[in-house]
Amino acid sequence: MSLLEFAPSLDDLPYEEDVSRNPYALKSWLRYLDYKQDAPSKMRSMLFERALRELPGSYKLWNSYLVERVTMMKGKTITDPGYEAVNRLFERALVFMNKMPRIWLHYTSFLSRDQRVLTRARRTYDRALRSLPITQHPRVWEAYIAWVKEEQGLPTVSAVRIWRRYLKLDPTVVEDYIDYLIKIDYFDEAAAVLARSLNDEFFQSSKGRSKHELWLQLCELISQHPKHIKSIKVDPIIRGGISKYTDQVGKLWTSLAEYYIQLAQFENARNVFEEAINTVITVRDFSHIWDAYTQFEDTFLSLRIENLEKMQQGGGDEDVDPEAIEEEALELDLITARYEHLVERQPLLMNSVLLRQNPHNVHEWLKRVKLYEAALNPVMVVETYTEAVTKVNPAKAKGKPHTMWCSFARYYEQHGRLDEARAIFLKGTEAPYRNIDDLASVWCEYAEMEIRHMNLEGALEILRRATISPKRNVAIPETEPVQKRVHKSTKLWTFYADLEESLGTLETTRAVYDKMIDLKIVTPQIILNYASYLEENRHFEEAFKAYEKGVTLFPFPHSLDVWVVYLAKFVQRFGGGKIERARDLFEQVLKHAPPAQGKVFFVMYAGLEEEYGLARHAMAVYDRACSAKDIPPEDRYALYLLYIEKATEFFGVTHTREIYERAIESMPDKYSRELCLRFATLERQLGEIDRARGIYIHCSQMSDPRAYASFWDTWASFERRHGNEDTYREMLRIKRSVQALYGTQLNAIISNADLIGTAKPTNDAMESLEASAVSHLPEGVNMQDLRTAVAPGSERSVLTGASSSASGHGIVKPPSTDYDMERASASWENQEEINISSSADADDAQAGDTVQIEEVAVPAAVYGAAASSKGKGKEKEIDTEGT
């Protein structure tokens, strides 16, 4: 390009005049450059040179010029001389712009990424750091370190030195430095830096990692690359981590063993594994170490087997020394035996872990003894028992500590060494147990051992010694040792009493039982045993005294069995000879017995009067039992049935009418309905058809046809057999009226619920309303079923099997008179009124007005016991005034 091409055109003259007139005005040059933006690159470069000659200190001009020149070099080969020209341009710019970090960063980027001249780029970074103030260094270091990380061709020594310089400025990037060292395989340097960071108590991870995580990283690093680690001592570091981080003990021990394995120091690795499995205290750590240990031994054994096989094959054409093969075989046998021994020790090693975790675990100590017994090692069995009873603190024991002493003594007993067993039992009785039962069990085991070896007197002497009590029966506080309180043990005294019964005399046995009663450590069963023992020895009055003591000591319900046996034995013994005394006993028990348990005593009392007293007295007892309001309804129902049965037996069926009436009036509807059916059946058998019909009418008021269809079927069957068309129609009318009344009540409940529901109450209020409505309904019926049942045209029966008792559910009681029922029927229009002439229920009445009435003879039971003059062999007095 000639010089004429650089001459300004006519269009450039205004800009030329402007820059000539104002050569130091930056805006004039920028307007000129903007106008010439489409001009050739050389012309623009000349224009930039002219501007910089006038304004050499303008950052904007230098930056625009450098950016344009660098852009021009994009896509050109690395050997292009233009790169060097741009480098010289950057050098010229830095003469004036040496305090501008952006120029330096642009220059270093151009050298490192576009030209890849690594040494020149590194030196330029260093020049930038020397030229710029310290406040601008982070900008340079950020780019510098990023380039070091990315540049693969940079010598590692130079890169490490750059990182070390950067750490002096910003120590927080030490983790990035460690990651970079691991990346370039500088494991020794990485481990040293990581160890220094962990030893620095003020160190804070910039990545939010805990020291625990850094410890694990260090252990993994040194265990996987042990040959590169030279500057730190690995063993002390990992052991320090083991003592500091107890939740990763297993992993740290494994890392230490792996370190020695990588160095081919297999014996050291085994020592580490053995030390680990004998020191860890958790099953998780033990399992981790055990898996690593067995895998190491298995791999090592496999390699030695392969090596031996290669040696036996001769190794190709080379001769193999037979002695070397024999030595290798012996070594293999040793390794195999060591591996088998390790596997055999696994249960003991696991047991040791659990005992280190809790040395007061009784179950684990006994399990350890069984392991040694299975291994036929009596020496270790005795040593284990001795260690167990020494280390286990009964106050902290998990399990029953007395079982160790008993098992220890039993072990000597099984081997015929009774003297040692007795000595162990005596030591066991002196141990500071937490519970009285533990010490009592030791004494009982001691006595049982003597019994097994037929030393019966010795067993009695042991129990006498164990049950020695203070002369005065004073309360001993719980803080006192169990040895001072063991005389209160029921278990010990019971065993003593059983042994005295078998081996002692009557007097000694009575003395033991009386002492137990004085100490108030008896139970109802002990009282029964004592009384039974006295009865066997023909001391009946003493037995009754024992019963009296028992019922005095124990309130209900604990004394229930004692009272039952006492009364039964008394009646069996004296019969009617001491009937007044028996009556006093029954009155006494009925006074103290709770209502729920009174039924059995009323029945026994009545049985006494039936057998040995007067019939009217028995009836009075039954009447008293049925009149007791606190007795549960099911028991009262059973008592009424028994009362009716006995009244029929003694006075005839006519005497039961009053009982039936009182029972129906007093019992809940559930039981009254059954009694009504029984009463009606009785009247029908007696030929009292009108009375039976009246009972059915009374019972109908408590029987909703939708719930108790069986009642109405029974009544309909009765009318078909004993009634006529009018009585049958009356039965149907009553049925409709009762059904209408119960349906009206259900409609009222549902209407109230729906009416209140339209106010959109809260959830809690609505739930309370529905709960209140449902509480008035029979069991098993919900609100949706009720709505379905009373909906127009619905024929669904939702109350089948449920109780619709008006009095029981707190709703309006059905009418009790025919006039009330007629009013209820007239006020309710039955849409499903039955036409008797076409109804299926009238099929039996199609024969006309003539109805066949069944005639029944008066049963002989009407006359009761008077119907037969022969009766039973024993006469009974019948008080006719009671009828």
Short mmCIF file of C-alpha atoms in Angstrom, two decimals, residues 241-453:
data_model
loop_
_atom_site.label_atom_id
_atom_site.label_comp_id
_atom_site.label_asym_id
_atom_site.label_seq_id
_atom_site.Cartn_x
_atom_site.Cartn_y
_atom_site.Cartn_z
CA GLY A 241 -7.58 -40.17 64.17
CA ILE A 242 -8.78 -43.45 65.71
CA SER A 243 -8.64 -42.00 69.21
CA LYS A 244 -10.27 -38.75 68.09
CA TYR A 245 -13.04 -39.89 65.75
CA THR A 246 -14.69 -42.85 67.46
CA ASP A 247 -17.54 -43.14 64.96
CA GLN A 248 -15.16 -44.13 62.12
CA VAL A 249 -12.83 -46.42 64.02
CA GLY A 250 -13.41 -49.39 61.74
CA LYS A 251 -12.66 -47.47 58.57
CA LEU A 252 -9.52 -45.88 60.04
CA TRP A 253 -8.16 -49.22 61.24
CA THR A 254 -8.79 -50.67 57.80
CA SER A 255 -6.97 -47.74 56.20
CA LEU A 256 -3.92 -48.35 58.38
CA ALA A 257 -3.90 -52.04 57.50
CA GLU A 258 -4.31 -51.20 53.82
CA TYR A 259 -1.27 -48.92 54.08
CA TYR A 260 0.90 -51.82 55.21
CA ILE A 261 -0.60 -54.17 52.63
CA GLN A 262 0.31 -51.74 49.85
CA LEU A 263 3.86 -51.69 51.19
CA ALA A 264 3.87 -55.54 51.16
CA GLN A 265 4.38 -55.56 54.95
CA PHE A 266 1.85 -58.33 55.53
CA GLU A 267 2.84 -59.17 59.10
CA ASN A 268 2.39 -55.56 60.12
CA ALA A 269 -1.01 -55.61 58.41
CA ARG A 270 -2.03 -58.71 60.39
CA ASN A 271 -0.87 -57.11 63.61
CA VAL A 272 -3.01 -54.08 62.83
CA PHE A 273 -6.05 -56.25 62.09
CA GLU A 274 -5.57 -58.24 65.28
CA GLU A 275 -5.17 -55.10 67.34
CA ALA A 276 -8.27 -53.64 65.73
CA ILE A 277 -10.60 -56.59 66.34
CA ASN A 278 -9.43 -56.77 69.95
CA THR A 279 -10.01 -53.08 70.69
CA VAL A 280 -13.15 -51.98 68.82
CA ILE A 281 -16.30 -51.68 70.92
CA THR A 282 -19.08 -51.62 68.34
CA VAL A 283 -20.44 -54.42 66.19
CA ARG A 284 -20.48 -52.16 63.13
CA ASP A 285 -16.74 -51.45 63.38
CA PHE A 286 -16.00 -55.10 64.09
CA SER A 287 -17.96 -56.21 61.02
CA HIS A 288 -16.11 -53.70 58.86
CA ILE A 289 -12.70 -54.84 60.12
CA TRP A 290 -13.63 -58.53 60.02
CA ASP A 291 -14.68 -58.34 56.37
CA ALA A 292 -11.44 -56.58 55.42
CA TYR A 293 -9.32 -59.02 57.48
CA THR A 294 -10.90 -62.18 56.04
CA GLN A 295 -10.73 -60.77 52.52
CA PHE A 296 -7.02 -60.05 52.99
CA GLU A 297 -6.33 -63.54 54.32
CA ASP A 298 -8.38 -65.17 51.58
CA THR A 299 -6.61 -63.20 48.85
CA PHE A 300 -3.20 -63.87 50.37
CA LEU A 301 -3.98 -67.60 50.61
CA SER A 302 -5.12 -67.72 46.98
CA LEU A 303 -1.92 -66.04 45.79
CA ARG A 304 0.26 -68.46 47.74
CA ILE A 305 -1.68 -71.43 46.30
CA GLU A 306 -1.14 -70.10 42.78
CA ASN A 307 2.52 -69.55 43.51
CA LEU A 308 2.90 -73.11 44.78
CA GLU A 309 1.16 -74.51 41.72
CA LYS A 310 3.52 -72.59 39.43
CA MET A 311 6.53 -73.87 41.34
CA GLN A 312 5.27 -77.45 41.14
CA GLN A 313 4.80 -77.14 37.38
CA GLY A 314 8.50 -76.40 37.06
CA GLY A 315 8.29 -72.81 35.88
CA GLY A 316 8.90 -73.65 32.21
CA ASP A 317 12.37 -74.83 31.26
CA GLU A 318 14.01 -73.68 34.49
CA ASP A 319 14.86 -76.11 37.27
CA VAL A 320 13.06 -75.56 40.58
CA ASP A 321 14.63 -76.39 43.93
CA PRO A 322 12.57 -79.13 45.71
CA GLU A 323 13.46 -77.59 49.05
CA ALA A 324 11.89 -74.32 47.95
CA ILE A 325 8.72 -76.18 46.98
CA GLU A 326 8.64 -77.96 50.34
CA GLU A 327 9.22 -74.70 52.20
CA GLU A 328 6.45 -73.01 50.21
CA ALA A 329 4.08 -75.91 51.02
CA LEU A 330 4.85 -75.59 54.73
CA GLU A 331 4.26 -71.86 54.55
CA LEU A 332 0.95 -72.50 52.81
CA ASP A 333 -0.09 -74.94 55.54
CA LEU A 334 0.77 -72.35 58.16
CA ILE A 335 -1.26 -69.68 56.39
CA THR A 336 -4.22 -72.06 56.00
CA ALA A 337 -4.13 -73.02 59.67
CA ARG A 338 -3.95 -69.38 60.68
CA TYR A 339 -6.94 -68.57 58.47
CA GLU A 340 -8.99 -71.45 59.90
CA HIS A 341 -8.11 -70.40 63.43
CA LEU A 342 -9.26 -66.87 62.63
CA VAL A 343 -12.63 -68.11 61.38
CA GLU A 344 -13.06 -70.35 64.44
CA ARG A 345 -12.39 -67.40 66.74
CA GLN A 346 -15.12 -65.26 65.18
CA PRO A 347 -17.85 -66.00 67.81
CA LEU A 348 -15.42 -65.31 70.66
CA LEU A 349 -14.19 -62.13 69.04
CA MET A 350 -17.76 -60.89 68.56
CA ASN A 351 -18.54 -61.77 72.15
CA SER A 352 -15.48 -59.80 73.28
CA VAL A 353 -16.72 -56.77 71.37
CA LEU A 354 -20.08 -56.91 73.13
CA LEU A 355 -18.41 -57.32 76.52
CA ARG A 356 -16.12 -54.36 75.88
CA GLN A 357 -19.21 -52.41 74.96
CA ASN A 358 -20.96 -53.40 78.21
CA PRO A 359 -18.92 -55.45 80.70
CA HIS A 360 -22.04 -55.86 82.87
CA ASN A 361 -23.95 -57.90 80.29
CA VAL A 362 -24.68 -61.18 82.07
CA HIS A 363 -26.08 -62.90 78.99
CA GLU A 364 -22.89 -62.34 77.01
CA TRP A 365 -20.71 -63.68 79.82
CA LEU A 366 -22.74 -66.89 79.96
CA LYS A 367 -22.61 -67.12 76.18
CA ARG A 368 -18.83 -66.83 76.35
CA VAL A 369 -18.71 -69.70 78.84
CA LYS A 370 -20.75 -71.88 76.49
CA LEU A 371 -18.32 -71.13 73.67
CA TYR A 372 -15.40 -72.32 75.76
CA GLU A 373 -17.34 -75.38 76.90
CA ALA A 374 -18.03 -76.26 73.27
CA ALA A 375 -14.29 -75.89 72.61
CA LEU A 376 -13.56 -78.27 75.54
CA ASN A 377 -11.41 -75.71 77.32
CA PRO A 378 -12.18 -76.03 81.07
CA VAL A 379 -9.37 -73.70 82.10
CA MET A 380 -10.87 -70.84 80.11
CA VAL A 381 -14.34 -71.72 81.42
CA VAL A 382 -13.21 -71.23 85.01
CA GLU A 383 -11.25 -68.10 84.13
CA THR A 384 -14.28 -66.66 82.34
CA TYR A 385 -16.58 -67.35 85.29
CA THR A 386 -14.06 -65.78 87.65
CA GLU A 387 -13.67 -62.72 85.45
CA ALA A 388 -17.44 -62.41 85.06
CA VAL A 389 -18.30 -62.45 88.76
CA THR A 390 -15.45 -60.01 89.37
CA LYS A 391 -16.28 -57.46 86.67
CA VAL A 392 -20.08 -57.49 86.68
CA ASN A 393 -21.57 -54.93 89.01
CA PRO A 394 -25.00 -56.27 90.09
CA ALA A 395 -26.34 -52.74 90.37
CA LYS A 396 -25.53 -52.09 86.69
CA ALA A 397 -26.03 -55.61 85.36
CA LYS A 398 -28.04 -56.24 82.23
CA GLY A 399 -29.81 -59.48 83.01
CA LYS A 400 -29.91 -61.52 86.19
CA PRO A 401 -26.49 -61.47 87.92
CA HIS A 402 -27.33 -64.38 90.21
CA THR A 403 -27.38 -66.73 87.20
CA MET A 404 -23.59 -66.36 86.89
CA TRP A 405 -23.00 -67.55 90.44
CA CYS A 406 -25.49 -70.40 90.08
CA SER A 407 -24.04 -71.46 86.74
CA PHE A 408 -20.49 -71.28 88.11
CA ALA A 409 -21.38 -73.49 91.07
CA ARG A 410 -23.32 -75.90 88.84
CA TYR A 411 -20.24 -76.29 86.64
CA TYR A 412 -18.22 -77.54 89.64
CA GLU A 413 -21.16 -79.70 90.72
CA GLN A 414 -21.27 -81.40 87.31
CA HIS A 415 -17.61 -82.31 87.73
CA GLY A 416 -18.17 -83.73 91.24
CA ARG A 417 -16.41 -80.95 93.16
CA LEU A 418 -19.14 -80.11 95.69
CA ASP A 419 -16.89 -78.29 98.15
CA GLU A 420 -15.90 -75.73 95.53
CA ALA A 421 -19.57 -75.42 94.50
CA ARG A 422 -20.61 -74.72 98.11
CA ALA A 423 -17.87 -72.10 98.44
CA ILE A 424 -19.06 -70.38 95.28
CA PHE A 425 -22.67 -70.37 96.52
CA LEU A 426 -21.57 -68.82 99.81
CA LYS A 427 -19.68 -66.11 97.93
CA GLY A 428 -22.73 -65.61 95.74
CA THR A 429 -24.89 -64.91 98.79
CA GLU A 430 -22.55 -62.05 99.75
CA ALA A 431 -22.73 -60.23 96.41
CA PRO A 432 -24.40 -56.76 96.46
CA TYR A 433 -27.48 -57.62 94.40
CA ARG A 434 -29.98 -55.03 93.32
CA ASN A 435 -33.12 -57.12 93.97
CA ILE A 436 -34.10 -59.42 96.79
CA ASP A 437 -35.22 -62.04 94.30
CA ASP A 438 -31.65 -62.43 92.99
CA LEU A 439 -30.28 -63.32 96.41
CA ALA A 440 -33.25 -65.57 97.13
CA SER A 441 -32.60 -67.45 93.90
CA VAL A 442 -29.00 -68.11 94.96
CA TRP A 443 -30.17 -69.55 98.29
CA CYS A 444 -32.78 -71.71 96.55
CA GLU A 445 -30.23 -73.02 94.04
CA TYR A 446 -27.88 -73.79 96.91
CA ALA A 447 -30.58 -75.79 98.70
CA GLU A 448 -31.62 -77.58 95.49
CA MET A 449 -28.03 -78.71 94.96
CA GLU A 450 -28.01 -80.27 98.42
CA ILE A 451 -31.32 -81.98 97.70
CA ARG A 452 -29.99 -83.40 94.43
CA HIS A 453 -27.18 -84.98 96.40
#
